Amino acid sequence: MIFVFACISHLYFSQSDLDKNQQLIYTYLFGNELVKAKDLIYSDCLVSKDDSRKIIGYVYLSYYYAMTKDKRKRSETLNEARTLARKTGKPLDNAYVDYGYAGYFMDSNNDELFLNFFNSSINTFKKFPDEHFMLTLLYFLRQMYNGSFSGDYKAYDSAFKTGNPVLISWALSRLGNYYLGQFGQTNERKYMDTALKYYDKSYHYARLIKEPAARNKSVLVYYINYVCSLNVMVPAQNEKAMELNHLSEMLIQNDTNLNKYRTDVYNNIGFTYERMEEYKKAEEYYLKAYHYYDPDNYYKVIDKISVFENLSNIYQKLNDYKTALIFEKEIKNIIKEDSKKKLTSNVGIMKLFYKAEQKSQEITELRKRQILYIIIIILIGIAGISIYFTFNNKFELNKKNIALLEAEKKISDIQQERLKKHALAISLRLDYKNNFIKGLRTKMKDKAEISLDNIWKEDQLNENDFNEIQNIVEKVHPNFFKALASKSAAKLSNLDMKYAAYIYMNMDNQQIANILKADPNTVRVTKYRLKQKIGLGKNDDLRSFIQNIDL
């Protein structure tokens, strides 16, 4: 009996690695076969009499609704899963629900709630044996959240233990991307060789995937990654790059599930032509990438911007500075719109979440009251019930008031944090773009046939960008500039305040020089003058003073 119980327990606690249907659902979602995924979710999970099985189904259904961009149904599905998980009280059930909410709040750009649910989920799954499938998905989720390659080896290790070729191929692609990034930073050939090795391994496992749609996606990702590597190699590998570009183009033409990768493929082809100095062909494919660019798809802001930067660069090489300027201004608009969108949507998301949470709490409380009513009737009678209701109502009212205050405080804190991040990002980007546009103005100054008077008038408005950024920063740190000015021996100019903001953001001289298009020596001299204006001594450290200023 003990042996049989141990075996049953092991099967229960090892469900994700042994759950072939769950892995097949993920494979269908990965390959964008949404109809197949939904059918299997219903037939295998949601019709089950086992609540734990239903919870898994609801969580994967939430990711289905994420791909169909139905936020309301996604939220309702996760609430159903959470209600069942509270009923079962099983740690793994709650871990699945937390995984679902982590994805929801990552897509909603809510850092605090994402991290809370992510950490809760991954810490639970780590406690159980053979949960490598779910751990791999969580590692992938974290990589998508922070946009880095942190935890790549952990993801690969977990994926390899599952034996699932979809996960293994994807993890190997991520490792290749990490080493390609290292090559970009160091230009050392060993990193490029390692990246290509991992890409080749990812292709090997991609070919082992049985489901055609998932296999095609993994193979296409291999082509895209490999071409990216070839496009930056020295000497040029244009012939091999064009061969893989052709295979990529054939795949996206024959498989509609891969439509969202058209922008990546055409960007790659355009870049290869640009490197071959066939600028008109490069323009043709960059325009195709622009045509298929969808501002509402899964791309992050930096990926959106790359579409417009490529077009700006190619028009510069074609000496069409007027068109290049248009795309540079479009980049600035994307940054501003993205910042406003994230800041305004966060408040609505928080209200919906806490409203759902409050409703769920009310349902839980009603269930508790039903039990309490019976106990009170048996033990105390009618008088006891009257007393209970009197005190309980007061308690619930105070509890709701406290919960409301806490929710409002959390919303305020999250808004401030998001505002700070976007303010700093916009500051860096606007400085860079303003200096670039000024450079274009110098280049076009002698071209009489191009009338840009209106553009130059509009460009004068950019001079006030720093004042706007300063206003945003003051909302996050309202005393920063005031405190700095009060501690300075001399009056500080706007340029001085800008340098102080960069130093406060921990930027070094080279980074400041790159953004301002200035000589590093100029940056050093300006910082030295700022130090003198503030009134610091010879042995005082300017960076330490600014970053530790009492706000």
Short mmCIF file of N, CA, C and O in Angstrom, two decimals, residues 158-232:
data_model
loop_
_atom_site.label_atom_id
_atom_site.label_comp_id
_atom_site.label_asym_id
_atom_site.label_seq_id
_atom_site.Cartn_x
_atom_site.Cartn_y
_atom_site.Cartn_z
N SER A 158 16.66 22.96 -18.08
CA SER A 158 15.31 22.46 -17.81
C SER A 158 14.68 21.89 -19.07
O SER A 158 14.04 20.84 -19.05
N ALA A 159 14.86 22.58 -20.20
CA ALA A 159 14.28 22.12 -21.47
C ALA A 159 14.86 20.77 -21.86
O ALA A 159 14.14 19.86 -22.31
N PHE A 160 16.17 20.60 -21.69
CA PHE A 160 16.82 19.35 -22.07
C PHE A 160 16.29 18.19 -21.23
O PHE A 160 16.14 17.06 -21.73
N LYS A 161 15.99 18.45 -19.96
CA LYS A 161 15.48 17.40 -19.09
C LYS A 161 14.07 16.97 -19.47
O LYS A 161 13.66 15.84 -19.18
N THR A 162 13.31 17.85 -20.13
CA THR A 162 11.97 17.46 -20.57
C THR A 162 12.03 16.56 -21.81
O THR A 162 11.12 15.78 -22.06
N GLY A 163 13.09 16.69 -22.61
CA GLY A 163 13.19 15.95 -23.87
C GLY A 163 12.28 16.51 -24.95
O GLY A 163 12.14 15.93 -26.02
N ASN A 164 11.65 17.66 -24.69
CA ASN A 164 10.71 18.26 -25.64
C ASN A 164 11.50 19.08 -26.68
O ASN A 164 12.13 20.07 -26.35
N PRO A 165 11.45 18.66 -27.97
CA PRO A 165 12.27 19.35 -28.99
C PRO A 165 11.88 20.81 -29.21
O PRO A 165 12.72 21.62 -29.59
N VAL A 166 10.60 21.15 -28.97
CA VAL A 166 10.18 22.55 -29.14
C VAL A 166 10.92 23.43 -28.13
O VAL A 166 11.50 24.46 -28.49
N LEU A 167 10.90 23.00 -26.87
CA LEU A 167 11.56 23.79 -25.82
C LEU A 167 13.08 23.80 -26.01
O LEU A 167 13.72 24.83 -25.82
N ILE A 168 13.65 22.64 -26.37
CA ILE A 168 15.11 22.56 -26.53
C ILE A 168 15.57 23.47 -27.67
O ILE A 168 16.55 24.22 -27.53
N SER A 169 14.87 23.42 -28.80
CA SER A 169 15.25 24.25 -29.94
C SER A 169 15.17 25.73 -29.59
O SER A 169 16.06 26.52 -29.92
N TRP A 170 14.11 26.12 -28.89
CA TRP A 170 13.94 27.53 -28.52
C TRP A 170 15.01 27.97 -27.53
O TRP A 170 15.55 29.07 -27.63
N ALA A 171 15.33 27.10 -26.56
CA ALA A 171 16.36 27.44 -25.57
C ALA A 171 17.73 27.59 -26.23
O ALA A 171 18.51 28.48 -25.87
N LEU A 172 18.03 26.73 -27.20
CA LEU A 172 19.30 26.83 -27.92
C LEU A 172 19.37 28.11 -28.75
O LEU A 172 20.43 28.73 -28.86
N SER A 173 18.23 28.51 -29.32
CA SER A 173 18.20 29.78 -30.07
C SER A 173 18.52 30.95 -29.15
O SER A 173 19.26 31.87 -29.53
N ARG A 174 17.98 30.91 -27.94
CA ARG A 174 18.25 31.98 -26.97
C ARG A 174 19.73 32.02 -26.59
O ARG A 174 20.31 33.09 -26.45
N LEU A 175 20.33 30.85 -26.43
CA LEU A 175 21.77 30.81 -26.12
C LEU A 175 22.58 31.41 -27.28
O LEU A 175 23.55 32.14 -27.07
N GLY A 176 22.18 31.06 -28.50
CA GLY A 176 22.86 31.64 -29.65
C GLY A 176 22.74 33.16 -29.68
O GLY A 176 23.71 33.87 -29.97
N ASN A 177 21.55 33.66 -29.33
CA ASN A 177 21.34 35.12 -29.29
C ASN A 177 22.24 35.78 -28.25
O ASN A 177 22.74 36.89 -28.45
N TYR A 178 22.42 35.10 -27.12
CA TYR A 178 23.29 35.64 -26.07
C TYR A 178 24.72 35.82 -26.59
O TYR A 178 25.33 36.88 -26.43
N TYR A 179 25.25 34.78 -27.23
CA TYR A 179 26.64 34.87 -27.72
C TYR A 179 26.77 35.81 -28.91
O TYR A 179 27.82 36.44 -29.10
N LEU A 180 25.70 35.95 -29.69
CA LEU A 180 25.74 36.95 -30.77
C LEU A 180 25.81 38.34 -30.17
O LEU A 180 26.52 39.22 -30.68
N GLY A 181 25.10 38.55 -29.06
CA GLY A 181 25.18 39.83 -28.36
C GLY A 181 26.57 40.09 -27.81
O GLY A 181 27.06 41.23 -27.85
N GLN A 182 27.22 39.04 -27.30
CA GLN A 182 28.59 39.19 -26.80
C GLN A 182 29.55 39.55 -27.93
O GLN A 182 30.45 40.36 -27.76
N PHE A 183 29.32 38.97 -29.10
CA PHE A 183 30.15 39.31 -30.25
C PHE A 183 29.97 40.77 -30.62
O PHE A 183 30.94 41.47 -30.93
N GLY A 184 28.71 41.26 -30.56
CA GLY A 184 28.46 42.65 -30.88
C GLY A 184 29.16 43.61 -29.95
O GLY A 184 29.55 44.71 -30.34
N GLN A 185 29.35 43.19 -28.69
CA GLN A 185 30.00 44.06 -27.70
C GLN A 185 31.52 43.99 -27.79
O GLN A 185 32.20 44.99 -27.55
N THR A 186 32.05 42.80 -28.08
CA THR A 186 33.51 42.62 -28.02
C THR A 186 34.18 42.46 -29.38
O THR A 186 35.38 42.64 -29.50
N ASN A 187 33.36 42.05 -30.39
CA ASN A 187 33.89 41.77 -31.73
C ASN A 187 34.91 40.62 -31.72
O ASN A 187 35.76 40.53 -32.61
N GLU A 188 34.81 39.73 -30.73
CA GLU A 188 35.70 38.57 -30.67
C GLU A 188 35.06 37.41 -31.42
O GLU A 188 33.92 37.02 -31.16
N ARG A 189 35.83 36.81 -32.31
CA ARG A 189 35.31 35.77 -33.21
C ARG A 189 34.81 34.54 -32.44
O ARG A 189 33.87 33.86 -32.88
N LYS A 190 35.38 34.26 -31.27
CA LYS A 190 34.99 33.05 -30.52
C LYS A 190 33.51 33.10 -30.15
O LYS A 190 32.83 32.06 -30.10
N TYR A 191 32.98 34.30 -29.87
CA TYR A 191 31.58 34.42 -29.52
C TYR A 191 30.68 34.15 -30.74
O TYR A 191 29.63 33.52 -30.62
N MET A 192 31.12 34.60 -31.90
CA MET A 192 30.35 34.33 -33.11
C MET A 192 30.32 32.84 -33.40
O MET A 192 29.28 32.26 -33.74
N ASP A 193 31.47 32.18 -33.26
CA ASP A 193 31.53 30.73 -33.50
C ASP A 193 30.61 29.97 -32.54
O ASP A 193 29.94 29.02 -32.94
N THR A 194 30.59 30.40 -31.28
CA THR A 194 29.71 29.74 -30.30
C THR A 194 28.25 29.97 -30.64
O THR A 194 27.42 29.06 -30.53
N ALA A 195 27.92 31.19 -31.07
CA ALA A 195 26.53 31.50 -31.44
C ALA A 195 26.07 30.60 -32.59
O ALA A 195 24.99 30.01 -32.56
N LEU A 196 26.92 30.48 -33.62
CA LEU A 196 26.56 29.65 -34.78
C LEU A 196 26.43 28.18 -34.38
O LEU A 196 25.57 27.46 -34.91
N LYS A 197 27.25 27.74 -33.43
CA LYS A 197 27.16 26.35 -32.95
C LYS A 197 25.80 26.10 -32.31
O LYS A 197 25.15 25.09 -32.59
N TYR A 198 25.36 27.02 -31.46
CA TYR A 198 24.06 26.84 -30.82
C TYR A 198 22.91 26.97 -31.82
O TYR A 198 21.89 26.27 -31.70
N TYR A 199 23.04 27.85 -32.80
CA TYR A 199 22.00 27.95 -33.82
C TYR A 199 21.87 26.64 -34.60
O TYR A 199 20.76 26.19 -34.90
N ASP A 200 23.01 26.04 -34.95
CA ASP A 200 22.98 24.76 -35.67
C ASP A 200 22.33 23.66 -34.84
O ASP A 200 21.56 22.84 -35.35
N LYS A 201 22.60 23.66 -33.53
CA LYS A 201 21.96 22.67 -32.65
C LYS A 201 20.45 22.91 -32.58
O LYS A 201 19.65 21.97 -32.53
N SER A 202 20.06 24.19 -32.55
CA SER A 202 18.62 24.50 -32.49
C SER A 202 17.92 24.00 -33.76
O SER A 202 16.79 23.52 -33.71
N TYR A 203 18.61 24.09 -34.90
CA TYR A 203 18.04 23.60 -36.16
C TYR A 203 17.87 22.08 -36.10
O TYR A 203 16.86 21.54 -36.58
N HIS A 204 18.84 21.39 -35.51
CA HIS A 204 18.76 19.93 -35.39
C HIS A 204 17.51 19.53 -34.61
O HIS A 204 16.76 18.63 -35.04
N TYR A 205 17.26 20.18 -33.48
CA TYR A 205 16.08 19.84 -32.68
C TYR A 205 14.79 20.34 -33.33
O TYR A 205 13.73 19.73 -33.15
N ALA A 206 14.89 21.42 -34.08
CA ALA A 206 13.70 21.91 -34.79
C ALA A 206 13.20 20.87 -35.79
O ALA A 206 11.99 20.68 -35.95
N ARG A 207 14.12 20.17 -36.43
CA ARG A 207 13.74 19.15 -37.40
C ARG A 207 13.09 17.94 -36.75
O ARG A 207 12.44 17.13 -37.42
N LEU A 208 13.25 17.79 -35.43
CA LEU A 208 12.67 16.66 -34.72
C LEU A 208 11.24 16.92 -34.26
O LEU A 208 10.56 16.00 -33.78
N ILE A 209 10.77 18.16 -34.40
CA ILE A 209 9.41 18.49 -33.96
C ILE A 209 8.40 17.85 -34.91
O ILE A 209 8.49 18.01 -36.13
N LYS A 210 7.43 17.14 -34.35
CA LYS A 210 6.47 16.40 -35.18
C LYS A 210 5.39 17.30 -35.77
O LYS A 210 4.96 17.09 -36.91
N GLU A 211 4.94 18.29 -35.01
CA GLU A 211 3.87 19.16 -35.49
C GLU A 211 4.42 20.14 -36.54
O GLU A 211 5.34 20.91 -36.25
N PRO A 212 3.87 20.12 -37.77
CA PRO A 212 4.43 20.94 -38.87
C PRO A 212 4.51 22.43 -38.56
O PRO A 212 5.52 23.07 -38.87
N ALA A 213 3.46 22.99 -37.96
CA ALA A 213 3.45 24.44 -37.72
C ALA A 213 4.54 24.84 -36.74
O ALA A 213 5.27 25.83 -36.96
N ALA A 214 4.68 24.10 -35.63
CA ALA A 214 5.72 24.40 -34.65
C ALA A 214 7.10 24.17 -35.25
O ALA A 214 8.04 24.92 -34.97
N ARG A 215 7.22 23.13 -36.10
CA ARG A 215 8.51 22.86 -36.74
C ARG A 215 8.89 24.00 -37.69
O ARG A 215 10.04 24.46 -37.70
N ASN A 216 7.93 24.47 -38.49
CA ASN A 216 8.21 25.56 -39.43
C ASN A 216 8.64 26.83 -38.68
O ASN A 216 9.56 27.54 -39.11
N LYS A 217 7.97 27.13 -37.56
CA LYS A 217 8.33 28.32 -36.80
C LYS A 217 9.75 28.21 -36.27
O LYS A 217 10.53 29.17 -36.35
N SER A 218 10.11 27.06 -35.71
CA SER A 218 11.45 26.89 -35.15
C SER A 218 12.52 26.97 -36.24
O SER A 218 13.60 27.53 -36.03
N VAL A 219 12.22 26.38 -37.41
CA VAL A 219 13.17 26.44 -38.53
C VAL A 219 13.31 27.89 -39.01
O VAL A 219 14.43 28.36 -39.29
N LEU A 220 12.19 28.62 -39.10
CA LEU A 220 12.25 30.02 -39.53
C LEU A 220 13.07 30.86 -38.56
O LEU A 220 13.86 31.71 -38.98
N VAL A 221 12.88 30.63 -37.26
CA VAL A 221 13.66 31.37 -36.26
C VAL A 221 15.15 31.07 -36.44
O VAL A 221 15.99 31.97 -36.31
N TYR A 222 15.48 29.83 -36.78
CA TYR A 222 16.89 29.48 -37.06
C TYR A 222 17.40 30.29 -38.24
O TYR A 222 18.50 30.87 -38.19
N TYR A 223 16.62 30.34 -39.34
CA TYR A 223 17.05 31.10 -40.52
C TYR A 223 17.27 32.58 -40.16
O TYR A 223 18.28 33.18 -40.55
N ILE A 224 16.30 33.16 -39.43
CA ILE A 224 16.39 34.58 -39.08
C ILE A 224 17.63 34.86 -38.24
O ILE A 224 18.39 35.80 -38.49
N ASN A 225 17.85 34.03 -37.21
CA ASN A 225 19.01 34.22 -36.34
C ASN A 225 20.32 34.05 -37.09
O ASN A 225 21.28 34.81 -36.89
N TYR A 226 20.37 33.03 -37.95
CA TYR A 226 21.62 32.75 -38.67
C TYR A 226 21.95 33.89 -39.63
O TYR A 226 23.11 34.31 -39.75
N VAL A 227 20.92 34.41 -40.30
CA VAL A 227 21.15 35.53 -41.23
C VAL A 227 21.63 36.76 -40.46
O VAL A 227 22.52 37.49 -40.92
N CYS A 228 21.03 37.00 -39.28
CA CYS A 228 21.49 38.14 -38.46
C CYS A 228 22.99 38.01 -38.17
O CYS A 228 23.72 39.01 -38.19
N SER A 229 23.44 36.78 -37.90
CA SER A 229 24.86 36.55 -37.63
C SER A 229 25.70 36.81 -38.88
O SER A 229 26.73 37.49 -38.83
N LEU A 230 25.26 36.27 -40.01
CA LEU A 230 26.02 36.44 -41.26
C LEU A 230 26.08 37.90 -41.69
O LEU A 230 27.07 38.35 -42.27
N ASN A 231 25.03 38.65 -41.37
CA ASN A 231 24.98 40.06 -41.79
C ASN A 231 25.99 40.94 -41.06
O ASN A 231 26.27 42.05 -41.50
N VAL A 232 26.51 40.48 -39.92
CA VAL A 232 27.47 41.29 -39.18
C VAL A 232 28.88 40.70 -39.22
O VAL A 232 29.80 41.24 -38.60
#
